Short mmCIF file of C-alpha atoms in Angstrom, two decimals:
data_model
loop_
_atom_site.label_atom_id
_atom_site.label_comp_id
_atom_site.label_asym_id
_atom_site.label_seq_id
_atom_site.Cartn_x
_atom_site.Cartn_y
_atom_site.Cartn_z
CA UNK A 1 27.67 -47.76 -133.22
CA UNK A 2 29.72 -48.22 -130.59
CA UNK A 3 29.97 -52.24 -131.10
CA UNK A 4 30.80 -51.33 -134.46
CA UNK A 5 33.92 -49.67 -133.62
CA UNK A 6 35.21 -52.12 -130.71
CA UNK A 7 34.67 -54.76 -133.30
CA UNK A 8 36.85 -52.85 -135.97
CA UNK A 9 39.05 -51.85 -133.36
CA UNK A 10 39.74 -55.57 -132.24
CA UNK A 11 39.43 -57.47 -134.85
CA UNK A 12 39.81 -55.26 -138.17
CA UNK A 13 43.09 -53.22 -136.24
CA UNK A 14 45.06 -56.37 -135.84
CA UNK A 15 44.84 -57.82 -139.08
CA UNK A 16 45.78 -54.45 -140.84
CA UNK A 17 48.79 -54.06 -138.84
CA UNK A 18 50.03 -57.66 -138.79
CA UNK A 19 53.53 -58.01 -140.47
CA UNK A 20 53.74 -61.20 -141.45
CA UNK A 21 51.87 -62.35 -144.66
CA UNK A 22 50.24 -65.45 -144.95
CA UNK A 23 51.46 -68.32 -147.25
CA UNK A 24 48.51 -67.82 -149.30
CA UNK A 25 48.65 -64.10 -149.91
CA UNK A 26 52.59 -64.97 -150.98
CA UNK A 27 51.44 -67.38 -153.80
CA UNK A 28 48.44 -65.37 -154.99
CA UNK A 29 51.18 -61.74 -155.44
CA UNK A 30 53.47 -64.48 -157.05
CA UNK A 31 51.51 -65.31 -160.04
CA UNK A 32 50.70 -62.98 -162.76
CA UNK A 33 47.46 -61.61 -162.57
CA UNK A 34 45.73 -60.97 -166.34
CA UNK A 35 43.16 -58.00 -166.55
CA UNK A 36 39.65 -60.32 -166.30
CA UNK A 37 41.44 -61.90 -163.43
CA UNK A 38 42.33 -58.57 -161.40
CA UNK A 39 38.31 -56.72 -162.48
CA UNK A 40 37.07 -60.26 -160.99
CA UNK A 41 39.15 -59.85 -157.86
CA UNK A 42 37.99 -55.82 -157.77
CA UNK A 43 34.29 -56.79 -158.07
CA UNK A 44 35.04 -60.07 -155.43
CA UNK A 45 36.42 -57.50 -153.02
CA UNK A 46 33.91 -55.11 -153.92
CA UNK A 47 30.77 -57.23 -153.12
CA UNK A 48 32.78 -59.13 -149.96
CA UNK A 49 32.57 -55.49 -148.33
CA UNK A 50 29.01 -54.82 -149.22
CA UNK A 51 27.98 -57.82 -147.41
CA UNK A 52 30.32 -57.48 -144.25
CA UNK A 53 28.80 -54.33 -144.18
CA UNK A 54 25.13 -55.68 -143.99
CA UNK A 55 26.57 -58.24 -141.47
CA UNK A 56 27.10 -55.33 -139.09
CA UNK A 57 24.07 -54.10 -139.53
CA UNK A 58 24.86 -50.93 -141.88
CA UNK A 59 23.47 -49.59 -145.26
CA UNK A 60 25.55 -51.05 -147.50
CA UNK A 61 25.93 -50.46 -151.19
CA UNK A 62 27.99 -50.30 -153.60
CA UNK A 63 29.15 -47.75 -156.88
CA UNK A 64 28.18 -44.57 -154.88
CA UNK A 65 28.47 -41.23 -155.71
CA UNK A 66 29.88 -40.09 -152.53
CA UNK A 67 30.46 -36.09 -153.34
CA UNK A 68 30.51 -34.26 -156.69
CA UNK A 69 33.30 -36.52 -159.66
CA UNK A 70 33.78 -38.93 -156.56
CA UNK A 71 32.07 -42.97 -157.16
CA UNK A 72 33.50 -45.25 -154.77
CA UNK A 73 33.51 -48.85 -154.52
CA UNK A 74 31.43 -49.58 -151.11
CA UNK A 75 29.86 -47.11 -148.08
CA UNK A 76 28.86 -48.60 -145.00
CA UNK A 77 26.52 -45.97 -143.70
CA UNK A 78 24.93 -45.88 -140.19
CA UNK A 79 21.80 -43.10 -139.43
CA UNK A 80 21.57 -41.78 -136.42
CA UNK A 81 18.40 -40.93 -135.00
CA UNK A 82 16.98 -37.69 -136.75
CA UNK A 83 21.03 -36.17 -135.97
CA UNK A 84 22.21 -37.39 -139.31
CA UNK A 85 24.40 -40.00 -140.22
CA UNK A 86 28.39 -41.73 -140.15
CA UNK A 87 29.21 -43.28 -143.42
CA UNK A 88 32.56 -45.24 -144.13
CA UNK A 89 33.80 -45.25 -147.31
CA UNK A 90 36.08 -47.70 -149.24
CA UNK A 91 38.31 -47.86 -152.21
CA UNK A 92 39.19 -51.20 -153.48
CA UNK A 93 42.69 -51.34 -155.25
CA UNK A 94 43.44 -54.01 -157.64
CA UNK A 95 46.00 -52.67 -160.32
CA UNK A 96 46.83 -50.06 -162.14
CA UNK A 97 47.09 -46.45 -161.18
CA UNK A 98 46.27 -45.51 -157.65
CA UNK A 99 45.69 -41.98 -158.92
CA UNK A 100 41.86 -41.93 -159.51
CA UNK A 101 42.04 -44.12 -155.97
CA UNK A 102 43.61 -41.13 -153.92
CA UNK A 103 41.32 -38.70 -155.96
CA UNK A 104 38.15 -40.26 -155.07
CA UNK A 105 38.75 -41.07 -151.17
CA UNK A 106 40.57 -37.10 -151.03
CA UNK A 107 37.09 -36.35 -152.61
CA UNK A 108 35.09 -38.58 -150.22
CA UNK A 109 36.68 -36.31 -147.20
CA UNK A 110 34.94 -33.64 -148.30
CA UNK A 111 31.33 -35.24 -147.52
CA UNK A 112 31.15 -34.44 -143.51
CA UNK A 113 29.28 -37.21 -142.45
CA UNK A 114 32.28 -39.31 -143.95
CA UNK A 115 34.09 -40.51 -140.75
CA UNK A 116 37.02 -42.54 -142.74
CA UNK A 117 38.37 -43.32 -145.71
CA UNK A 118 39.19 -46.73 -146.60
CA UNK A 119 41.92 -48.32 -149.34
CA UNK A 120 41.46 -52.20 -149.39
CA UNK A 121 43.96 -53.66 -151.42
CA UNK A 122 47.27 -55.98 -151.35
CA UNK A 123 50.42 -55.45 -149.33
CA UNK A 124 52.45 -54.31 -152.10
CA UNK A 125 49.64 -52.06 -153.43
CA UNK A 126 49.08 -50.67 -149.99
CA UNK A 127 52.10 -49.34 -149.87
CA UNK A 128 52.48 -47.68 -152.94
CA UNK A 129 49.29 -46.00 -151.78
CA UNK A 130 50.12 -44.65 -148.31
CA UNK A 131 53.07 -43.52 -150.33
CA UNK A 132 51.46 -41.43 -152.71
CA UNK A 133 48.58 -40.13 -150.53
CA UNK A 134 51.35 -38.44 -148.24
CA UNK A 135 50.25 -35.24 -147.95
CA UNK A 136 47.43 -35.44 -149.73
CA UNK A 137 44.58 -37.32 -147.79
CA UNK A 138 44.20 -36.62 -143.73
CA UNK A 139 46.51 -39.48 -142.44
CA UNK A 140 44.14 -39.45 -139.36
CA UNK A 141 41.11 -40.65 -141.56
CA UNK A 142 42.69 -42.71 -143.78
CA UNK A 143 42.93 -46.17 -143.53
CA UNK A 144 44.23 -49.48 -145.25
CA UNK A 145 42.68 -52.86 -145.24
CA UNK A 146 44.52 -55.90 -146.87
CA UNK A 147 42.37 -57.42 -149.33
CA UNK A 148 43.40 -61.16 -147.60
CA UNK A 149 42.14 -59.55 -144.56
CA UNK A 150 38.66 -58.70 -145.81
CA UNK A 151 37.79 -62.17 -147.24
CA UNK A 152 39.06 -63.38 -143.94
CA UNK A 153 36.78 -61.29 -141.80
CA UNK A 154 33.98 -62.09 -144.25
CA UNK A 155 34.06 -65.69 -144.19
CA UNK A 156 34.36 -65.31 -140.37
CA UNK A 157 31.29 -63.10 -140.23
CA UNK A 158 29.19 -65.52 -142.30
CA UNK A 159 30.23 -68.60 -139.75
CA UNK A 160 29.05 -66.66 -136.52
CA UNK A 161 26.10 -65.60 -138.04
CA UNK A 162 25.35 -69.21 -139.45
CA UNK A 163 26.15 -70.68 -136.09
CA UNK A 164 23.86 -67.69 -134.56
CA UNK A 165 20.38 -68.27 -136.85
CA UNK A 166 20.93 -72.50 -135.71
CA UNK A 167 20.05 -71.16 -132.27
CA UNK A 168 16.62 -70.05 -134.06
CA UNK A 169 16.41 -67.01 -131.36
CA UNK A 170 13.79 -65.35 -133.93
CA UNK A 171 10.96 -67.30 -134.48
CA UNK A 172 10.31 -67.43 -138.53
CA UNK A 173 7.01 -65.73 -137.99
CA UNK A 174 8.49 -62.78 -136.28
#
């Protein structure tokens, strides 16, 4: 758990707080986005967090009802021992209304084993969304992930663990 946390500490802190956005995420928020084209990024983002989940070694999953009227888009949950368990959860934001967004992560903070709430989405969205959940959702818990970031991190992940299973550490029998 505690590798867990150094890691998003070191490497997930930085890139949500850089200021500077990349040429690429300046082209992609320059062209217009159609509705197939903004449910495919939702479900791209969606399933990119599942896996980085699994990466880490949590139980990933995604569409889960996380407390009574509340389905969010991805948990990352962690057991521990016969104590209970830490479960991350995270909202993906595409377009349209960041209403039902805020609802669901406010409802999410309800479950206690919930130890943040996540809202993955674009600069411009993120802002509108720290905006609007002023007041609403614990700032403490809540946190924001760039959407750049998270394909970022994921192709990353999948490149250390491809260069990791070369090594062949585990036999194939094992």
């Amino acid at each position: 758990m505690l590798a867990v946390d150094y890691f998003l500490w070191d490497e997930i802190l930085p890139l949500a707080e850089k200021d500077v956005p990349t040429t690429d995420a300046i082209s992609i928020s320059q062209e217009p986005v159609s509705a197939r084209d903004s449910r495919s990024l939702h479900d791209e983002i969606k399933d990119k967090l599942v896996d980085i989940g699994k990466l880490l070694g949590f139980d990933s999953r995604s569409e889960v009802k996380i407390a009574t009227g509340a389905v969010v888009d991805a948990v990352w949950e962690a057991k521990i021992g016969n104590m209970g368990k830490a479960i991350y959860v995270f909202e993906v934001q595409s377009k349209g209304s960041i209403d039902s967004l805020i609802l669901n992560l406010k409802k999410a903070q309800s479950n206690a084993a919930v130890q943040a709430v996540v809202a993955v989405a674009d600069e411009e969205q993120l802002a509108k969304i720290i905006q609007e959940s002023a007041g609403v959702i614990d700032e403490k818990s809540l946190r924001t992930w760039d959407s750049e970031d998270v394909l970022a991190v994921y192709d990353a992940l999948v490149r250390a663990h491809e260069s990791i299973n070369k090594l062949a550490l585990v036999p194939e029998s094992f």
